[in-house]
Coordinates of C-alpha atoms in Angstrom, one line a residue:
X1 CA -45.6 -8.0 52.9
X2 CA -42.7 -9.9 54.6
X3 CA -39.0 -9.4 53.8
X4 CA -38.8 -13.1 53.1
X5 CA -41.6 -12.9 50.5
X6 CA -39.9 -9.9 48.8
X7 CA -36.6 -11.7 48.7
X8 CA -38.2 -14.8 47.0
X9 CA -39.9 -12.5 44.6
X10 CA -36.7 -10.6 43.7
X11 CA -34.9 -13.9 43.2
X12 CA -37.7 -15.1 40.9
X13 CA -37.5 -11.9 38.8
X14 CA -33.8 -12.2 38.7
X15 CA -34.0 -15.8 37.5
X16 CA -36.5 -14.9 34.8
X17 CA -34.4 -11.9 33.7
X18 CA -31.3 -14.2 33.4
X19 CA -33.3 -16.7 31.4
X20 CA -34.6 -14.0 29.0
X21 CA -31.1 -12.4 28.8
X22 CA -29.6 -15.9 28.1
X23 CA -32.1 -16.5 25.3
X24 CA -31.3 -13.1 23.9
X25 CA -27.6 -13.7 24.0
X26 CA -28.0 -17.1 22.4
X27 CA -30.2 -15.7 19.7
X28 CA -27.7 -12.9 19.0
X29 CA -24.9 -15.5 18.8
X30 CA -26.9 -17.6 16.5
X31 CA -27.6 -14.7 14.2
X32 CA -23.9 -13.9 14.0
X33 CA -22.9 -17.5 13.4
X34 CA -22.2 -18.7 9.8
X35 CA -21.2 -22.0 8.4
X36 CA -19.9 -23.4 5.1
X37 CA -17.7 -26.2 3.9
X38 CA -14.9 -23.8 3.1
X39 CA -14.2 -20.4 4.6
X40 CA -12.1 -18.1 2.4
X41 CA -10.4 -15.2 4.3
X42 CA -9.5 -12.3 2.0
X43 CA -10.8 -10.2 -0.9
X44 CA -7.9 -10.7 -3.3
X45 CA -7.9 -12.1 -6.8
X46 CA -6.8 -15.4 -5.3
X47 CA -9.7 -15.4 -2.8
X48 CA -12.3 -14.9 -5.5
X49 CA -11.0 -17.7 -7.8
X50 CA -10.8 -20.0 -4.7
X51 CA -14.5 -19.3 -3.9
X52 CA -15.6 -19.8 -7.4
X53 CA -13.9 -23.1 -7.6
X54 CA -15.5 -24.3 -4.4
X55 CA -18.9 -23.6 -5.8
X56 CA -18.1 -25.2 -9.1
X57 CA -17.1 -28.3 -7.2
X58 CA -20.5 -28.5 -5.4
X59 CA -19.5 -27.4 -2.0
X60 CA -20.6 -24.3 0.1
X61 CA -18.3 -21.3 0.6
X62 CA -18.3 -18.0 2.5
X63 CA -15.8 -15.2 1.7
X64 CA -14.8 -13.2 4.7
X65 CA -13.2 -10.1 3.3
X66 CA -11.4 -7.3 5.2
X67 CA -11.8 -5.3 1.9
X68 CA -14.8 -3.5 0.5
X69 CA -13.6 -3.9 -3.0
X70 CA -12.8 -7.3 -4.5
X71 CA -9.7 -8.2 -6.5
X72 CA -6.8 -6.8 -4.5
X73 CA -4.1 -5.3 -6.8
X74 CA -5.8 -6.7 -10.0
X75 CA -8.6 -4.2 -9.4
X76 CA -6.5 -1.8 -7.4
X77 CA -4.4 -0.2 -10.2
X78 CA -2.2 -3.0 -11.4
X79 CA -3.7 -3.1 -14.9
X80 CA -0.5 -3.7 -16.8
X81 CA -0.3 -7.3 -15.8
X82 CA 3.0 -8.9 -14.9
X83 CA 2.5 -12.2 -16.8
X84 CA 5.8 -13.7 -17.9
X85 CA 5.0 -16.6 -20.2
X86 CA 1.2 -16.3 -20.8
X87 CA 1.0 -19.9 -22.1
X88 CA 1.3 -21.2 -18.5
X89 CA -1.7 -19.2 -17.2
X90 CA -4.8 -21.5 -17.2
X91 CA -8.0 -22.2 -15.4
X92 CA -10.0 -19.4 -13.8
X93 CA -7.1 -17.0 -14.2
X94 CA -7.2 -17.3 -17.9
X95 CA -11.0 -17.0 -17.7
X96 CA -10.5 -13.7 -16.0
X97 CA -8.3 -12.4 -18.8
X98 CA -10.7 -13.8 -21.4
X99 CA -13.5 -11.8 -19.8
X100 CA -11.4 -8.7 -19.9
X101 CA -10.9 -9.3 -23.7
X102 CA -14.6 -9.8 -24.2
X103 CA -15.2 -6.4 -22.4
X104 CA -12.8 -4.5 -24.7
X105 CA -14.2 -6.3 -27.7
X106 CA -17.3 -4.2 -27.4
X107 CA -17.3 -0.7 -28.9
X108 CA -19.0 0.9 -25.9
X109 CA -16.0 -0.1 -23.7
X110 CA -13.9 2.5 -25.5
X111 CA -15.3 5.6 -23.8
X112 CA -12.3 8.0 -24.0
X113 CA -10.5 6.7 -27.1
X114 CA -11.1 4.4 -30.1
X115 CA -10.0 0.8 -29.9
X116 CA -7.6 1.2 -32.8
X117 CA -6.1 4.4 -31.3
X118 CA -5.0 2.4 -28.2
X119 CA -2.7 0.5 -30.5
X120 CA -2.8 -2.9 -28.8
X121 CA 0.1 -2.1 -26.5
X122 CA 1.5 -4.8 -24.2
X123 CA 4.5 -6.2 -22.5
X124 CA 6.4 -7.6 -25.4
X125 CA 3.3 -9.3 -26.8
X126 CA -0.1 -7.9 -27.9
X127 CA -2.4 -6.8 -25.1
X128 CA -5.2 -8.4 -27.0
X129 CA -4.6 -11.9 -28.3
X130 CA -7.0 -12.8 -31.1
X131 CA -6.1 -16.5 -31.1
X132 CA -6.6 -17.2 -27.4
X133 CA -9.1 -14.3 -26.9
X134 CA -7.4 -12.8 -23.8
X135 CA -6.3 -9.4 -22.8
X136 CA -3.7 -8.7 -20.1
X137 CA -4.0 -4.9 -19.8
X138 CA -7.1 -3.2 -18.4
X139 CA -8.7 -0.4 -16.3
X140 CA -9.2 -1.1 -12.6
X141 CA -13.0 -0.7 -12.8
X142 CA -13.1 -3.4 -15.5
X143 CA -11.2 -5.9 -13.4
X144 CA -13.4 -5.2 -10.4
X145 CA -16.5 -5.8 -12.5
X146 CA -15.2 -9.2 -13.7
X147 CA -14.7 -10.3 -10.1
X148 CA -18.1 -9.0 -9.1
X149 CA -19.6 -11.0 -12.0
X150 CA -17.8 -14.1 -10.8
X151 CA -19.4 -13.6 -7.4
X152 CA -22.9 -12.9 -8.7
X153 CA -23.0 -15.7 -11.2
X154 CA -21.9 -18.2 -8.6
X155 CA -24.1 -16.8 -5.8
X156 CA -21.1 -16.4 -3.5
X157 CA -21.8 -14.7 -0.2
X158 CA -19.2 -12.1 0.6
X159 CA -19.0 -10.6 4.1
X160 CA -17.1 -7.3 3.4
X161 CA -15.1 -5.2 5.7
X162 CA -14.9 -8.0 8.2
X163 CA -11.6 -8.1 10.0
X164 CA -10.3 -11.2 11.7
X165 CA -9.9 -10.9 15.5
X166 CA -6.2 -11.7 15.4
X167 CA -5.8 -11.9 19.2
X168 CA -8.7 -14.2 20.2
X169 CA -10.8 -14.8 17.1
X170 CA -9.5 -18.3 16.1
X171 CA -10.6 -21.6 17.7
X172 CA -8.4 -24.5 17.0
X173 CA -8.8 -28.1 18.2
X174 CA -6.7 -31.2 17.6
X175 CA -4.6 -29.4 15.0
X176 CA -7.6 -28.0 13.0
X177 CA -9.2 -24.6 12.8
X178 CA -12.8 -24.9 14.0
X179 CA -13.9 -21.3 13.5
X180 CA -12.8 -17.7 13.1
X181 CA -14.4 -14.6 14.6
X182 CA -14.2 -11.1 13.2
X183 CA -14.0 -7.8 15.1
X184 CA -17.8 -7.2 14.5
X185 CA -18.6 -10.4 16.4
X186 CA -19.4 -12.7 13.5
X187 CA -18.3 -16.3 13.8
X188 CA -17.5 -18.5 10.7
X189 CA -17.3 -22.2 11.1
X190 CA -15.9 -24.5 8.3
X191 CA -14.3 -27.8 7.5
X192 CA -11.5 -26.1 5.5
X193 CA -10.0 -22.6 5.5
X194 CA -8.1 -20.7 2.9
X195 CA -6.0 -17.6 3.8
X196 CA -5.9 -15.6 0.6
X197 CA -4.8 -12.3 2.1
X198 CA -1.6 -10.5 1.2
X199 CA -0.6 -10.3 4.9
X200 CA -1.3 -13.9 6.1
X201 CA -3.2 -12.9 9.2
X202 CA -5.3 -16.1 9.4
X203 CA -2.2 -18.2 8.9
X204 CA -0.4 -16.4 11.7
X205 CA -3.4 -16.6 14.1
X206 CA -3.5 -20.3 13.5
X207 CA 0.0 -20.7 14.8
X208 CA 1.5 -21.7 11.5
X209 CA 5.2 -20.9 11.2
X210 CA 6.2 -18.1 8.8
X211 CA 9.1 -15.8 8.0
X212 CA 9.3 -12.0 7.5
X213 CA 12.2 -10.4 5.8
X214 CA 15.1 -11.8 3.7
X215 CA 16.7 -15.1 4.5
X216 CA 20.5 -15.4 4.3
X217 CA 21.6 -17.2 1.1
X218 CA 23.0 -20.0 3.3
X219 CA 19.5 -21.0 4.5
X220 CA 18.3 -22.5 1.2
X221 CA 21.6 -22.5 -0.7
X222 CA 20.6 -19.5 -2.8
X223 CA 22.5 -16.7 -4.6
X224 CA 20.1 -13.8 -4.9
X225 CA 18.5 -13.7 -1.5
X226 CA 19.6 -11.6 1.5
X227 CA 21.4 -8.2 1.2
X228 CA 22.5 -7.3 -2.4
X229 CA 24.5 -4.1 -2.1
X230 CA 25.9 -2.7 -5.4
X231 CA 23.9 -5.3 -7.4
X232 CA 21.9 -3.4 -10.0
X233 CA 19.6 -5.4 -12.3
X234 CA 17.0 -2.7 -12.9
X235 CA 17.3 1.0 -13.3
X236 CA 16.2 1.8 -9.8
X237 CA 19.5 3.0 -8.4
X238 CA 21.6 6.2 -8.2
X239 CA 23.7 6.0 -11.4
X240 CA 25.7 9.1 -10.4
X241 CA 27.1 10.3 -7.1
X242 CA 24.4 12.1 -5.1
X243 CA 25.0 13.5 -1.6
X244 CA 22.5 12.3 1.1
X245 CA 23.2 15.2 3.5
X246 CA 21.1 18.3 4.1
X247 CA 24.1 20.3 3.2
X248 CA 25.7 18.5 0.3
X249 CA 28.9 16.8 1.4
X250 CA 28.6 17.7 5.0
X251 CA 27.7 14.7 7.3
X252 CA 27.4 17.0 10.3
X253 CA 24.3 18.6 8.7
X254 CA 22.3 15.4 9.0
X255 CA 20.7 13.1 6.5
X256 CA 17.9 14.1 4.1
X257 CA 14.5 12.4 4.6
X258 CA 14.1 8.8 3.6
X259 CA 17.8 7.9 3.9
X260 CA 18.7 5.3 6.5
X261 CA 21.5 5.9 9.0
X262 CA 21.9 2.2 9.4
X263 CA 25.2 0.7 8.3
X264 CA 24.8 -1.7 5.4
X265 CA 25.2 -5.4 6.2
X266 CA 27.2 -8.1 4.4
X267 CA 26.0 -9.3 1.0
X268 CA 24.1 -12.5 1.2
X269 CA 23.2 -12.1 4.9
X270 CA 19.6 -12.1 6.0
X271 CA 17.7 -9.2 7.6
X272 CA 14.2 -8.2 8.7
X273 CA 13.8 -5.8 5.7
X274 CA 11.1 -6.3 3.0
X275 CA 10.8 -4.8 -0.4
X276 CA 9.2 -1.4 -0.8
X277 CA 5.4 -0.9 -1.2
X278 CA 3.7 1.7 -3.3
X279 CA 0.3 2.5 -4.8
X280 CA -0.1 1.5 -8.5
X281 CA -1.6 4.8 -9.5
X282 CA -4.0 4.9 -12.4
X283 CA -3.5 8.3 -14.0
X284 CA -5.3 10.1 -16.8
X285 CA -4.1 12.7 -19.2
X286 CA -7.6 13.3 -20.6
X287 CA -8.8 16.8 -19.6
X288 CA -12.4 15.5 -19.4
X289 CA -11.5 12.7 -17.0
X290 CA -8.7 14.2 -14.9
X291 CA -8.5 15.3 -11.2
X292 CA -5.5 17.7 -10.9
X293 CA -2.9 16.9 -8.3
X294 CA -3.4 19.0 -5.1
X295 CA -1.2 19.7 -2.2
X296 CA -1.7 16.9 0.4
X297 CA -1.9 17.4 4.2
X298 CA 1.5 17.9 5.8
X299 CA 3.2 18.5 2.4
X300 CA 6.8 19.6 2.8
X301 CA 8.9 20.0 -0.4
X302 CA 12.1 19.4 1.6
X303 CA 11.1 15.7 1.8
X304 CA 11.8 15.5 -1.9
X305 CA 15.2 17.2 -2.0
X306 CA 16.9 14.0 -2.9
X307 CA 14.9 13.9 -6.1
X308 CA 16.0 17.4 -6.9
X309 CA 19.6 16.3 -6.7
X310 CA 18.8 13.3 -9.0
X311 CA 17.5 15.7 -11.6
X312 CA 20.6 17.9 -11.2
X313 CA 22.7 14.8 -11.9
X314 CA 21.0 14.5 -15.3
X315 CA 18.3 11.9 -14.7
X316 CA 15.6 12.0 -17.4
X317 CA 13.3 8.9 -17.0
X318 CA 10.4 10.4 -15.1
X319 CA 7.7 9.0 -17.4
X320 CA 9.2 5.7 -18.3
X321 CA 6.7 3.6 -16.3
X322 CA 3.6 5.4 -17.2
X323 CA 2.4 2.2 -18.9
X324 CA -0.7 2.8 -21.2
X325 CA -3.9 1.0 -20.4
X326 CA -7.2 1.6 -22.3
X327 CA -9.1 4.9 -22.4
X328 CA -6.1 7.2 -22.1
X329 CA -5.0 6.0 -18.7
X330 CA -1.9 4.5 -17.2
X331 CA -0.8 1.9 -14.7
X332 CA 1.9 4.1 -13.1
X333 CA 4.7 2.2 -11.3
X334 CA 7.9 3.0 -9.5
X335 CA 10.9 3.9 -11.7
X336 CA 14.3 5.3 -10.9
X337 CA 16.3 6.0 -7.8
X338 CA 13.7 8.1 -6.1
X339 CA 10.1 7.4 -7.1
X340 CA 6.8 6.0 -5.9
X341 CA 8.3 3.2 -3.8
X342 CA 8.4 4.4 -0.2
X343 CA 11.7 2.6 0.6
X344 CA 12.2 1.4 4.1
X345 CA 8.9 2.7 5.5
X346 CA 7.0 -0.7 5.6
X347 CA 9.2 -3.0 7.7
X348 CA 6.7 -3.4 10.5
X349 CA 3.6 -3.7 8.3
X350 CA 3.4 -7.5 8.1
X351 CA 3.1 -7.9 11.9
X352 CA 1.5 -4.5 12.7
X353 CA -1.9 -4.0 14.3
X354 CA -4.7 -2.9 12.1
X355 CA -4.4 0.7 13.3
X356 CA -0.7 0.8 12.7
X357 CA -1.2 -0.6 9.2
X358 CA -3.8 2.1 8.4
X359 CA -1.2 4.6 9.4
X360 CA 1.5 3.1 7.2
X361 CA -0.9 3.0 4.3
X362 CA -1.8 6.7 4.9
X363 CA 1.8 7.6 5.1
X364 CA 2.4 6.0 1.7
X365 CA -0.6 7.8 0.3
X366 CA 0.6 11.2 1.5
X367 CA 4.2 10.5 0.3
X368 CA 3.0 9.7 -3.2
X369 CA 0.5 12.5 -3.4
X370 CA 3.2 14.8 -2.2
X371 CA 5.6 13.5 -4.8
X372 CA 3.0 14.1 -7.6
X373 CA 2.4 17.6 -6.4
X374 CA 6.1 18.3 -6.1
X375 CA 6.7 17.0 -9.7
X376 CA 3.9 19.3 -10.9
X377 CA 4.8 22.5 -9.1
X378 CA 8.2 22.7 -7.5
X379 CA 10.6 25.0 -9.3
X380 CA 13.5 22.6 -8.6
X381 CA 11.9 20.1 -11.0
X382 CA 12.9 20.7 -14.6
X383 CA 10.4 22.8 -16.5
X384 CA 9.8 20.1 -19.1
X385 CA 8.9 17.6 -16.4
X386 CA 6.5 20.0 -14.7
X387 CA 4.8 20.9 -18.0
X388 CA 4.2 17.2 -18.8
X389 CA 3.2 16.3 -15.3
X390 CA 0.5 19.0 -15.3
X391 CA -1.2 17.1 -18.1
X392 CA -1.8 14.2 -15.7
X393 CA -4.1 13.6 -12.8
X394 CA -6.2 11.0 -11.1
X395 CA -9.1 9.6 -13.2
X396 CA -12.6 10.7 -12.3
X397 CA -14.1 7.4 -13.3
X398 CA -11.8 5.2 -11.2
X399 CA -12.0 4.6 -7.4
X400 CA -14.9 6.9 -7.3
X401 CA -15.5 6.4 -3.6
X402 CA -11.9 7.3 -2.8
X403 CA -11.3 10.4 -4.9
X404 CA -9.6 8.6 -7.7
X405 CA -7.0 7.1 -5.4
X406 CA -6.5 3.3 -5.4
X407 CA -8.1 1.3 -2.6
X408 CA -5.3 -1.2 -2.3
X409 CA -1.7 -0.6 -1.5
X410 CA 0.8 -2.8 -3.3
X411 CA 1.8 -5.3 -0.6
X412 CA 4.6 -6.9 -2.6
X413 CA 5.6 -9.1 0.3
X414 CA 4.6 -9.6 3.9
X415 CA 4.6 -12.9 5.9
X416 CA 5.6 -16.0 4.0
X417 CA 4.7 -19.4 5.4
X418 CA 7.3 -22.0 6.3
X419 CA 5.2 -24.9 5.1
X420 CA 5.4 -28.6 4.1
X421 CA 7.8 -27.6 1.3
X422 CA 9.5 -24.3 0.4
X423 CA 9.9 -22.8 -3.1
X424 CA 13.3 -21.3 -3.5
X425 CA 15.3 -19.8 -6.3
X426 CA 16.6 -23.3 -7.1
X427 CA 13.2 -24.4 -8.1
X428 CA 12.2 -21.2 -9.9
X429 CA 15.5 -21.1 -11.9
X430 CA 15.3 -24.8 -12.8
X431 CA 18.1 -26.0 -10.7
X432 CA 15.9 -28.4 -8.8
X433 CA 12.8 -30.3 -10.0
X434 CA 9.4 -29.6 -8.5
X435 CA 7.0 -32.5 -7.7
X436 CA 3.2 -32.3 -7.3
X437 CA 2.6 -29.2 -9.3
X438 CA -0.5 -27.1 -8.7
X439 CA 0.3 -24.3 -11.1
X440 CA 3.2 -22.5 -12.8
X441 CA 5.1 -19.2 -12.6
X442 CA 7.5 -17.7 -15.1
X443 CA 8.1 -14.0 -14.2
X444 CA 11.5 -12.8 -13.3
X445 CA 12.7 -13.0 -9.7
X446 CA 11.6 -9.4 -9.1
X447 CA 12.4 -7.8 -5.8
X448 CA 12.2 -4.0 -5.3
X449 CA 14.6 -2.0 -3.2
X450 CA 14.6 -2.8 0.6
X451 CA 16.7 0.1 1.9
X452 CA 18.4 3.4 1.0
X453 CA 21.7 3.8 2.7
X454 CA 24.9 5.8 2.8
X455 CA 27.9 4.2 1.1
X456 CA 31.4 4.2 2.5
X457 CA 32.3 7.0 0.1
X458 CA 29.6 9.2 1.5
X459 CA 27.1 9.0 -1.3
X460 CA 23.6 7.6 -1.3
X461 CA 22.5 4.3 -2.8
X462 CA 19.5 1.9 -2.9
X463 CA 19.8 -1.8 -2.2
X464 CA 17.6 -4.9 -2.8
X465 CA 16.4 -4.4 -6.4
X466 CA 16.8 -7.8 -8.2
X467 CA 15.6 -9.0 -11.5
X468 CA 16.8 -12.5 -12.5
X469 CA 14.9 -14.2 -15.3
X470 CA 14.1 -17.9 -15.3
X471 CA 15.1 -19.6 -18.5
X472 CA 11.8 -21.5 -18.7
X473 CA 8.5 -21.4 -16.7
X474 CA 8.6 -23.5 -13.5
X475 CA 6.1 -25.5 -11.5
X476 CA 4.9 -24.6 -8.0
X477 CA 4.6 -27.4 -5.6
X478 CA 1.4 -28.4 -3.6
X479 CA 3.7 -28.6 -0.5
X480 CA 4.3 -24.9 -0.8
X481 CA 0.6 -23.9 -0.2
X482 CA 0.0 -26.1 2.9
X483 CA 1.4 -25.9 6.4
X484 CA 3.4 -28.6 8.1
X485 CA 1.0 -31.2 9.6
X486 CA 2.0 -30.3 13.1
X487 CA 1.0 -26.7 12.5
X488 CA -2.4 -27.0 11.0
X489 CA -4.3 -29.7 9.1
X490 CA -7.2 -27.8 7.4
X491 CA -5.6 -24.6 6.1
X492 CA -4.4 -23.6 2.7
X493 CA -2.2 -20.5 2.1
X494 CA -2.0 -19.7 -1.7
X495 CA -0.9 -16.1 -1.4
X496 CA 1.5 -15.9 1.5
X497 CA 2.7 -19.4 0.5
X498 CA 5.9 -21.1 1.6
X499 CA 8.7 -19.4 -0.4
X500 CA 12.0 -17.8 0.2
X501 CA 12.1 -14.0 -0.3
X502 CA 13.7 -14.1 -3.7
X503 CA 11.6 -16.9 -5.1
X504 CA 8.5 -15.0 -3.9
X505 CA 9.7 -12.1 -6.1
X506 CA 8.6 -14.2 -9.1
X507 CA 5.6 -16.1 -7.6
X508 CA 4.0 -13.0 -6.3
X509 CA 2.2 -12.1 -9.5
X510 CA -1.6 -11.7 -9.7
X511 CA -2.2 -14.4 -12.3
X512 CA -0.3 -16.9 -10.1
X513 CA -2.4 -16.0 -7.0
X514 CA -5.5 -16.7 -9.0
X515 CA -4.1 -20.0 -10.2
X516 CA -3.0 -21.1 -6.7
X517 CA -6.3 -19.9 -5.2
X518 CA -8.2 -22.2 -7.6
X519 CA -5.9 -25.1 -6.9
X520 CA -6.1 -24.7 -3.2
X521 CA -9.9 -24.8 -3.4
X522 CA -9.9 -28.0 -5.5
X523 CA -7.6 -29.6 -2.9
X524 CA -9.9 -28.4 -0.1
X525 CA -12.9 -30.0 -1.7
X526 CA -11.0 -33.3 -2.1
X527 CA -9.9 -33.2 1.6
X528 CA -13.5 -32.7 2.7
X529 CA -14.8 -35.6 0.5
X530 CA -12.1 -38.0 1.7
X531 CA -12.2 -36.6 5.3
X532 CA -8.4 -36.2 5.4
X533 CA -6.0 -33.5 6.3
X534 CA -4.6 -31.1 3.6
X535 CA -1.3 -33.0 3.9
X536 CA -3.0 -36.3 3.0
X537 CA -4.8 -35.3 -0.1
X538 CA -4.3 -37.8 -2.9
X539 CA -2.2 -35.7 -5.4
X540 CA -3.0 -37.9 -8.4
X541 CA -6.7 -37.3 -7.9
X542 CA -6.1 -33.6 -7.4
X543 CA -4.0 -33.5 -10.5
X544 CA -6.8 -35.1 -12.5
X545 CA -9.1 -32.3 -11.4
X546 CA -6.7 -29.5 -12.0
X547 CA -6.1 -30.7 -15.6
X548 CA -9.8 -31.1 -16.1
X549 CA -10.1 -27.4 -15.1
X550 CA -7.5 -26.5 -17.7
X551 CA -4.8 -25.6 -15.2
X552 CA -1.2 -25.7 -16.6
X553 CA 1.0 -27.8 -14.4
X554 CA 4.2 -28.3 -16.4
X555 CA 5.7 -27.8 -19.8

């Protein structure tokens, strides 16, 4: 057999192999390619209401969720809902709380206590409203079930634990997103996209402008933005002098853990700091449903020495934010000068890689677990506190696949879009009118501490905790949930919307995210039907649909 014949034969086999391989690759790509009218990225409460609204409007939708569990903070421990004025919560958001009511209206829902024993506790108003048939306080598993019911009833396809390839997973052409690709290799093509994540990763990958940190007051002519040293509007500050040094009063001994050595800036100036994160722990004092606090990996009691000094100074508010939710549980939130907020340890989270974010989240978990163990066991903690704390633990019947620990960290703030319009404190406090409303907010401008520093007198203090109450509910503009036209023409951002830091302190509530998710979906459907950009949606037609869906747009 000649060399020439062998060469031809080898080339033929190579050609056939390439053809077969090409078909195989093409088939594999086809199997991993998905298409819908609207692609929703995220698993938050806002993501689910957006998806439901798309289906109800007669369009197709796919939800690409980095999360395994749906609902974000609403199902992740924040069961004592921050509502503000409940009358401005409409649409699917109100449907969610109606379903919670219907759940607790059944005797079998009260597994660990009687309904009347719970006492109908709420934030200033009843948790269960007989007139409107809503309930605003609930267990995490109940919230998650409501979201899963939404998904099942509307036949929504969820791709869980699918993470956007932030580096090269977004295809954009002529100012529009064509498709997104996840790290697993799946590609999702759509006409409209909704970024409903707490981080705004899709928005950032699309090249949309955004901000991280606190703007200076001068940027939007505000009063409560930027650095706010010595401004105390909640109780989360050091009310008495406490030394931040390892040896009290001795700067040469070095600083205690979790105290910054950075010099405080000028009030009203901007910086790159963001308000603190924490886990909203669901705790149980029921012996039959309690997992005791155990010593976490790397536990070091010295990390909590600052809290020891807070107790020595006479602080007695340990259990003030153990807010009761049904079945002898709590939604436990940060309270006081040294608590569950891990102040200053999240600055790089918004822009961080996935791996770095996982580490930040783990650090927060270990910090809080260490804090709970410290409060339960350390002899420096007052005996009365230790005795009470040992009655508490993680609930056996919540977050079962995570040992009772919440699956969602409280990302109070990350990226914020700089969009077609910007919501500022001037709109939220009623100083400026809002046009083209797509929903309403009413909660206080609530920002948690952003740093813990050493004052000029040598004592420690927290900074950034603001709580300014709007006199009346306010409207949220359509322009704040869409990018500028030159940035992207087929993207909505209802969670990391266009807002200043301090205005976001009010807007960032779970009911509002549900409201804006639904409104964004309605606008997406209209943009598809009219074949226009999100910036060219006919607002009057959109308003007509929002009102039909019982959204509350103004007073």
